[in-house]
Short mmCIF file of C-alpha atoms in Angstrom, two decimals:
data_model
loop_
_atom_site.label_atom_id
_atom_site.label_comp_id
_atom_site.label_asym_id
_atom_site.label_seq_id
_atom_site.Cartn_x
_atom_site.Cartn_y
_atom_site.Cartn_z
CA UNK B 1 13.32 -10.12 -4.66
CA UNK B 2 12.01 -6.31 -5.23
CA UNK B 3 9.57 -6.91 -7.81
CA UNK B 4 8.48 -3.20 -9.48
CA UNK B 5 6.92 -2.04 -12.67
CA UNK B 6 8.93 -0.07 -14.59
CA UNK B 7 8.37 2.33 -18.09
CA UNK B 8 9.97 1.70 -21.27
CA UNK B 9 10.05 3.43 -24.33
CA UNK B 10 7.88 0.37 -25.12
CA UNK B 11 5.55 0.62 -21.99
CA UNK B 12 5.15 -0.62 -18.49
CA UNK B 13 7.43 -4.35 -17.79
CA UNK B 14 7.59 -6.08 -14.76
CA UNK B 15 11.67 -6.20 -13.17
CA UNK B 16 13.39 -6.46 -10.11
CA UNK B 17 15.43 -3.97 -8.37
CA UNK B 18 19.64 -5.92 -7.60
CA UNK B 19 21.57 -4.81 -4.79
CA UNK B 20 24.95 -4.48 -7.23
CA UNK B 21 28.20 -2.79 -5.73
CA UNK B 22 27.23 0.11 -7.70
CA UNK B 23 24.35 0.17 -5.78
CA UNK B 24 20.71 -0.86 -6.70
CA UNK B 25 20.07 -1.72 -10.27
CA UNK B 26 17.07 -2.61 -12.56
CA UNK B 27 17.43 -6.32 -13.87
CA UNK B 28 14.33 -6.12 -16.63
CA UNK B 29 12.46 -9.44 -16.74
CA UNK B 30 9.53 -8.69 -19.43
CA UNK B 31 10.65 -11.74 -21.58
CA UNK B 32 9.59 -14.21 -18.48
CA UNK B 33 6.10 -12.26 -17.79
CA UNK B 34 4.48 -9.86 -19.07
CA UNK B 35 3.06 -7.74 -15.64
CA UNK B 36 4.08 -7.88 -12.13
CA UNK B 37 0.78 -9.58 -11.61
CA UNK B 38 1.53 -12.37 -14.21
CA UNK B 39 4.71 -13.07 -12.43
CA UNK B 40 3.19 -13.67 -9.05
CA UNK B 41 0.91 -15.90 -9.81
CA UNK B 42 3.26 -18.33 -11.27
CA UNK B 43 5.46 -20.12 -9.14
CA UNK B 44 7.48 -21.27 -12.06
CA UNK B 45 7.58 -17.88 -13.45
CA UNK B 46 8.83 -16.49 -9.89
CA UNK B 47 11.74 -19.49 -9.69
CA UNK B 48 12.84 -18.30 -13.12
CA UNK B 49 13.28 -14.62 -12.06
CA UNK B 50 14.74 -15.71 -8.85
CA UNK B 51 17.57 -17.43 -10.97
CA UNK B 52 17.93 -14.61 -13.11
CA UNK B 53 18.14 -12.00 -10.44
CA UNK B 54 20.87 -14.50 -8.84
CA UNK B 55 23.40 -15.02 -12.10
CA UNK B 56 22.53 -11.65 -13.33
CA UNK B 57 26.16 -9.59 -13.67
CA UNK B 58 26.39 -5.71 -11.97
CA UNK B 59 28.16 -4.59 -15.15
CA UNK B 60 25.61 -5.90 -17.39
CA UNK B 61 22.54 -3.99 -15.58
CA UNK B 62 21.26 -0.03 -16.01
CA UNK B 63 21.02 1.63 -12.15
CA UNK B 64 17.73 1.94 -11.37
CA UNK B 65 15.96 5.56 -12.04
CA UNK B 66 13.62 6.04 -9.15
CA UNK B 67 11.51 8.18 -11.34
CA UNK B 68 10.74 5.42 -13.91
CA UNK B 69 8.94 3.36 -11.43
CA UNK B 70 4.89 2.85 -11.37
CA UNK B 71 2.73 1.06 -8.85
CA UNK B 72 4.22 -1.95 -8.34
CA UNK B 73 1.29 -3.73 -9.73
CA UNK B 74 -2.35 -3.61 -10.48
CA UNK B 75 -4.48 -4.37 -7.98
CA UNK B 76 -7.91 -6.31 -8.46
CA UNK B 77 -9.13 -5.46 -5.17
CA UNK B 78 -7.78 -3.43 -2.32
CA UNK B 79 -9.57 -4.49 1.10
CA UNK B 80 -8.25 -2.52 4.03
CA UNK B 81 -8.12 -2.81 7.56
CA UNK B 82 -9.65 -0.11 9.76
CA UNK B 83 -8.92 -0.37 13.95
CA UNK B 84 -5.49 -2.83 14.05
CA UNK B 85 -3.24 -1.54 16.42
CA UNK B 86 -2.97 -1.14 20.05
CA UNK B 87 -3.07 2.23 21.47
CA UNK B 88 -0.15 3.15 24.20
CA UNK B 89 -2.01 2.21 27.21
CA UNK B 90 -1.11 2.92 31.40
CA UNK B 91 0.77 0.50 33.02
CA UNK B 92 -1.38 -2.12 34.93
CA UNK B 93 -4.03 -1.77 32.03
CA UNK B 94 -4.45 -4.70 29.59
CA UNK B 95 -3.66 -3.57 26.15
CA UNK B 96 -5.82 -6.27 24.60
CA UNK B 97 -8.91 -5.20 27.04
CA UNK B 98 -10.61 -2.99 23.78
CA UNK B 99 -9.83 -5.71 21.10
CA UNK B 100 -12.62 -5.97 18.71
CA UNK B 101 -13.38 -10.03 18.04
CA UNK B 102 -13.32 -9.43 14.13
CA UNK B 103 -11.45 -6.95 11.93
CA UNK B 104 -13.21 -4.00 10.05
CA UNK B 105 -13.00 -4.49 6.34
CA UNK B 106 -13.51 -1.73 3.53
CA UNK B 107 -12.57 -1.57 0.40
CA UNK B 108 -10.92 1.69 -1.48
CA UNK B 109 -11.75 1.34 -5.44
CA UNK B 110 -9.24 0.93 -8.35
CA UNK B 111 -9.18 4.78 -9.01
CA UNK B 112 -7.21 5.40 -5.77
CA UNK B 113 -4.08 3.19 -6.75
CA UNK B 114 -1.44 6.02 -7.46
CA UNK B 115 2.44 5.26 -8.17
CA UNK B 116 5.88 6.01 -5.97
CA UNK B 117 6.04 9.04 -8.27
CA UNK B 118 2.64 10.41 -8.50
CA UNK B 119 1.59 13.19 -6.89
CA UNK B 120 -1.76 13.31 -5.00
CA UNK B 121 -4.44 15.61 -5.94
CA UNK B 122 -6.18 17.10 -3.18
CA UNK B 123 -9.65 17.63 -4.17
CA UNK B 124 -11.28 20.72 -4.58
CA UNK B 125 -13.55 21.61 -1.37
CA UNK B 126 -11.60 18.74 0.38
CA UNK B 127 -11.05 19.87 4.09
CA UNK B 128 -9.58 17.32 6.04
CA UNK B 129 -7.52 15.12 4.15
CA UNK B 130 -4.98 12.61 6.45
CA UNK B 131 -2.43 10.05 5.62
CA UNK B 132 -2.41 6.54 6.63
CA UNK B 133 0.93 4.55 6.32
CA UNK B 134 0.20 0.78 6.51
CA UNK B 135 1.63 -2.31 5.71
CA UNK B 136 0.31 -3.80 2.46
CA UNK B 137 0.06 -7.40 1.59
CA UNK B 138 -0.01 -8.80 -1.88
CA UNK B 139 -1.49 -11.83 -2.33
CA UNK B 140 0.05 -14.57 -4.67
CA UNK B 141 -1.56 -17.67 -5.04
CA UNK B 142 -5.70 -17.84 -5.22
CA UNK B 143 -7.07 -18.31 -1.63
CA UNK B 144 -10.95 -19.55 -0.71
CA UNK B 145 -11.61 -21.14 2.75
CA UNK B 146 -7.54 -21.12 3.54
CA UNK B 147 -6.71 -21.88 7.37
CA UNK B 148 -4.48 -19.55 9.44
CA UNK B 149 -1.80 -22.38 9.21
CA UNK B 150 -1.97 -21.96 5.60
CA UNK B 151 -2.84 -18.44 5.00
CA UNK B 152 1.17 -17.39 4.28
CA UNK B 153 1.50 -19.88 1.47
CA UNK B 154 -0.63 -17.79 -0.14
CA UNK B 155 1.10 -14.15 0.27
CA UNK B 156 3.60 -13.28 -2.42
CA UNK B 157 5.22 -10.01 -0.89
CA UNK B 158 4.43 -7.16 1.24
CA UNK B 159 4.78 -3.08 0.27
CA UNK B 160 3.86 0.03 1.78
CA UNK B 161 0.37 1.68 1.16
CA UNK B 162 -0.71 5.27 1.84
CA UNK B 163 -3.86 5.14 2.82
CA UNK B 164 -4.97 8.64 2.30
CA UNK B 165 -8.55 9.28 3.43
CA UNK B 166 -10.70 12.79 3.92
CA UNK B 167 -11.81 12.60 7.57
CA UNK B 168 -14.70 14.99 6.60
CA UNK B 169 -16.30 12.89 4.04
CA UNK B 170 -15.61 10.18 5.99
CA UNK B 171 -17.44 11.48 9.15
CA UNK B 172 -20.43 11.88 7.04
CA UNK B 173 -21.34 8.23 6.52
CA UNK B 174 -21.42 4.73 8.39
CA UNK B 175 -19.77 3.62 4.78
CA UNK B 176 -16.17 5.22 4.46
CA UNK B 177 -16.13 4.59 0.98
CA UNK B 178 -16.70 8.86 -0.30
CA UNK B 179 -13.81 9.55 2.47
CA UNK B 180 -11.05 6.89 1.15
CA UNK B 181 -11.63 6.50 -2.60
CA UNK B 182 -10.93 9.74 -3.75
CA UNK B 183 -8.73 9.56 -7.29
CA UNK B 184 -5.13 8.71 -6.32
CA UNK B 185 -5.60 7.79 -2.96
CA UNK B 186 -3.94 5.11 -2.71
CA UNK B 187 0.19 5.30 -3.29
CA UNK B 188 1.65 2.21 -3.46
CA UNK B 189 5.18 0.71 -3.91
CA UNK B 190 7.73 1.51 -4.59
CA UNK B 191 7.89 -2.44 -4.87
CA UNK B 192 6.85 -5.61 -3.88
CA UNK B 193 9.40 -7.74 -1.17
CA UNK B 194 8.55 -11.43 -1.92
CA UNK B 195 8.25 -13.21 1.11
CA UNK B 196 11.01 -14.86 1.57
CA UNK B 197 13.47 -11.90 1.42
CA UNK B 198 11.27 -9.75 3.55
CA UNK B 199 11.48 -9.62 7.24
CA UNK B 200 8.83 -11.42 9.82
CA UNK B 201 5.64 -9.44 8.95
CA UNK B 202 4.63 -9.35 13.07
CA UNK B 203 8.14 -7.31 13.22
CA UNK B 204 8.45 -4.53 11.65
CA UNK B 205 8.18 -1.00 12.87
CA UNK B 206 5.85 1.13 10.60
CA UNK B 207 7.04 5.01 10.88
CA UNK B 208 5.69 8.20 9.09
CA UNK B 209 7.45 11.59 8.60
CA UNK B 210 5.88 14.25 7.85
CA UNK B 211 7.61 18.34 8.07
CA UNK B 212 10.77 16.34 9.31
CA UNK B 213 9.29 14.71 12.41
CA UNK B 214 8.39 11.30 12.71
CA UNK B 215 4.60 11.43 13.59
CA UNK B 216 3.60 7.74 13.19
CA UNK B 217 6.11 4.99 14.97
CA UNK B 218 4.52 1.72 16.21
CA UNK B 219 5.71 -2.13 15.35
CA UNK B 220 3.49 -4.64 13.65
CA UNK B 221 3.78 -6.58 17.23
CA UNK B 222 1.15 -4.52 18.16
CA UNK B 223 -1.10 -5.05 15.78
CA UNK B 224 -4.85 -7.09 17.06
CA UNK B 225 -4.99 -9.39 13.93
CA UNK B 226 -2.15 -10.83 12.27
CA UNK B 227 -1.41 -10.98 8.54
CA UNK B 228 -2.01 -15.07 8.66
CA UNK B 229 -5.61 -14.37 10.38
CA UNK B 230 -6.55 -11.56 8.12
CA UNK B 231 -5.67 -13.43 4.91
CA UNK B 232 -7.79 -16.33 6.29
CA UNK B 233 -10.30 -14.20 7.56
CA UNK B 234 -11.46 -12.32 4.45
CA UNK B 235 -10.59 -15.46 2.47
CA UNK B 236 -14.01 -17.00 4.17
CA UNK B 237 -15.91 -14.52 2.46
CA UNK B 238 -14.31 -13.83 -0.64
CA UNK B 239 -12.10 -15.29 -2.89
CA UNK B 240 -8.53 -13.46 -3.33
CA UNK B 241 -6.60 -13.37 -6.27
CA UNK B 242 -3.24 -13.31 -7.35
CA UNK B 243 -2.28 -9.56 -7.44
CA UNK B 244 -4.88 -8.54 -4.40
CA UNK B 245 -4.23 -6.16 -1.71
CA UNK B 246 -4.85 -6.30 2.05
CA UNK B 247 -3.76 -3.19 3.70
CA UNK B 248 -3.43 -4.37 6.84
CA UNK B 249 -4.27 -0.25 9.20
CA UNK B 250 -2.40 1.85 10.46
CA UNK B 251 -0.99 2.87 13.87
CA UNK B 252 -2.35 5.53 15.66
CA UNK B 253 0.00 8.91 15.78
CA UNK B 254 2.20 9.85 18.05
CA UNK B 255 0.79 12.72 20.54
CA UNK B 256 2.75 15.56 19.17
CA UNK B 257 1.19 14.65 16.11
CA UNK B 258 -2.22 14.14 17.20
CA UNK B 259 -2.12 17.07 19.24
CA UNK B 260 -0.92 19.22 16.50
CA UNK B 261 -3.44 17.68 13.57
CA UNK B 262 -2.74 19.85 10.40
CA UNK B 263 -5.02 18.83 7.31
CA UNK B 264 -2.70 17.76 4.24
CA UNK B 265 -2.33 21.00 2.18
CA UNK B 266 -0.79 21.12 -1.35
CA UNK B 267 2.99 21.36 -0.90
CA UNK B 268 3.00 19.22 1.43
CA UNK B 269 4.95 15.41 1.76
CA UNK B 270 4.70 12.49 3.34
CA UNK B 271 7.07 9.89 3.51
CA UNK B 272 5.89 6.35 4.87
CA UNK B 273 8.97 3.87 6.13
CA UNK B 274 8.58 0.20 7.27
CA UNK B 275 11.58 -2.10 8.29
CA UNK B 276 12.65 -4.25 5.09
CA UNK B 277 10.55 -3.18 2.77
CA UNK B 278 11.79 0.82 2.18
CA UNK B 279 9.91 4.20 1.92
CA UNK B 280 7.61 5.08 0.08
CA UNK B 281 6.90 9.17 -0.53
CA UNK B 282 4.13 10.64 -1.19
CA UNK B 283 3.56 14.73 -2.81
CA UNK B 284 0.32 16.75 -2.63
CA UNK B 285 -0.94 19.19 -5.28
CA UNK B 286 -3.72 21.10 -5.16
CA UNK B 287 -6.65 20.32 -7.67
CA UNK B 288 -6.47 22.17 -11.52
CA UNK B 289 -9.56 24.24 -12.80
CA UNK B 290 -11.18 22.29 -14.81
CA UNK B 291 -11.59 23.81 -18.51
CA UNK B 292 -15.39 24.57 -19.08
CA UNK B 293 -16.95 22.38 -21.51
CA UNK B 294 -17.30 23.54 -25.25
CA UNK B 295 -20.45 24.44 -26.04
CA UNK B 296 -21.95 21.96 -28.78
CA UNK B 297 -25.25 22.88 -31.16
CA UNK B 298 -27.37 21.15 -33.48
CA UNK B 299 -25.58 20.72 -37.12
CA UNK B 300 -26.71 23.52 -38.70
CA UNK B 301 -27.94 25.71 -35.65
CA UNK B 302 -24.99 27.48 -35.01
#
């Protein structure tokens, strides 16, 4: 299934996005759960929305309006990956030679998670803001001390994750936490692909296009740590949740694009594509004045 968040005249309810001959279409299921997050951590509650989404009729469903989709879900915590992927490296050279033994964790706050929809506010003063396109993971069932072997059972889906970061607050730290959390900086969706409808996460080719060129375009193959080791891996510290996110890096750009780094400037679009799971675009606006405060006296001094 394509699990999203949708608005209502009555607020946000969790659904699922049908391929119908009409093309895709929103199949609402707020009367099983109430969130997206709800829904994933209940196996029963995911076997009755995977029998709904399968007897559900075309003519009886609304086509889906991009535009009324949020973040897929709410995150509890968003750990990211930092160095995952292989660089292109001469023939005759071992591309594993560089491999770090453990992955490099950080966390970007709940403040970054932004929508399919929302635009991205470049902060005022910011100077070198980039894009990341990654592949997320969203964790399903509660995992503490899980093995590799066992670490899938534990995934509910996968969806794509922007994970915008300002290299020059970033460069100003050992901690990366001023250069990734900024408000917003974090698009995710435009939905969650459940596991067993997505395709072999160690297969599919990650690609970002930004100004009409493709820019980013490397396969998961080539990632150092597999989803399995990194859910297993973090799991041995902490304790994920249902509705947690592991962004799992991103590859490094292609040399036209490294070549030709541009900061992100308002205007500006990125769109961030992985095999199975869709795109997911991303806008960026520049920061609004803020109003100055009003000024407040004393009763009786004004």
């Amino acid at each position: 299934m394509r699990l999203v968040t949708h608005r209502t005249s009555s607020g946000m309810r969790p659904g699922a996005v049908v391929r119908t001959a009409r093309g895709d279409s929103l199949l609402d299921l707020g009367d099983i759960a109430l969130s997206v997050n709800a829904l994933i951590s209940d196996a029963s509650l995911v076997r009755a929305a995977e029998m709904r989404a399968a007897g559900a009729l075309d003519e009886n469903l609304p086509g889906l309006v991009p535009a009324d989709l949020a973040a897929p879900l709410t995150p509890g915590k968003i750990l990211c990956l930092g160095y995952n992927y292989r660089g292109h490296t001469p023939d005759g050279v071992d591309p594993r030679a560089d491999d770090p033994e453990y992955p490099d964790v950080f966390v970007k706050t709940p403040n970054t998670v932004a929508g399919p929809n929302d635009a991205v506010v470049i902060p005022a003063g910011a100077q070198d803001v980039d894009y990341e396109g990654e592949l997320a993971v969203v964790i399903g069932a509660r995992a503490r001390n899980v093995a590799i072997e066992d670490a899938m059972s534990h995934v509910a889906g996968f969806t794509i994750l922007n994970d915008v970061s300002d290299r020059a607050w970033q460069r100003r730290q050992s901690q990366w936490a001023l250069g990734k959390c900024s408000d917003g900086f974090a698009p995710i969706g435009p939905w969650i692909v459940t596991v067993d409808e997505a395709p072999n996460p160690q297969e599919m080719l990650v690609e970002v296009v930004r100004d009409g060129r493709i820019t980013v375009s490397q396969s998961t193959s080539t990632t150092i740590f597999s989803v399995a080791f990194v859910v297993s891996h973090i799991s041995q510290v902490l304790t994920l949740e249902p509705g947690d996110v592991i962004s799992t890096g991103t590859p490094q750009k292609l040399a036209h694009a490294q070549a030709a780094h541009r900061p992100l400037a308002p205007g500006d679009a990125v769109t961030v594509r992985i095999t199975g799971l869709g795109e997911l675009t991303t806008r960026f606006v520049a920061a609004q004045p803020e109003s100055p405060a009003a000024e407040s006296f004393p009763e009786g001094t004004a």
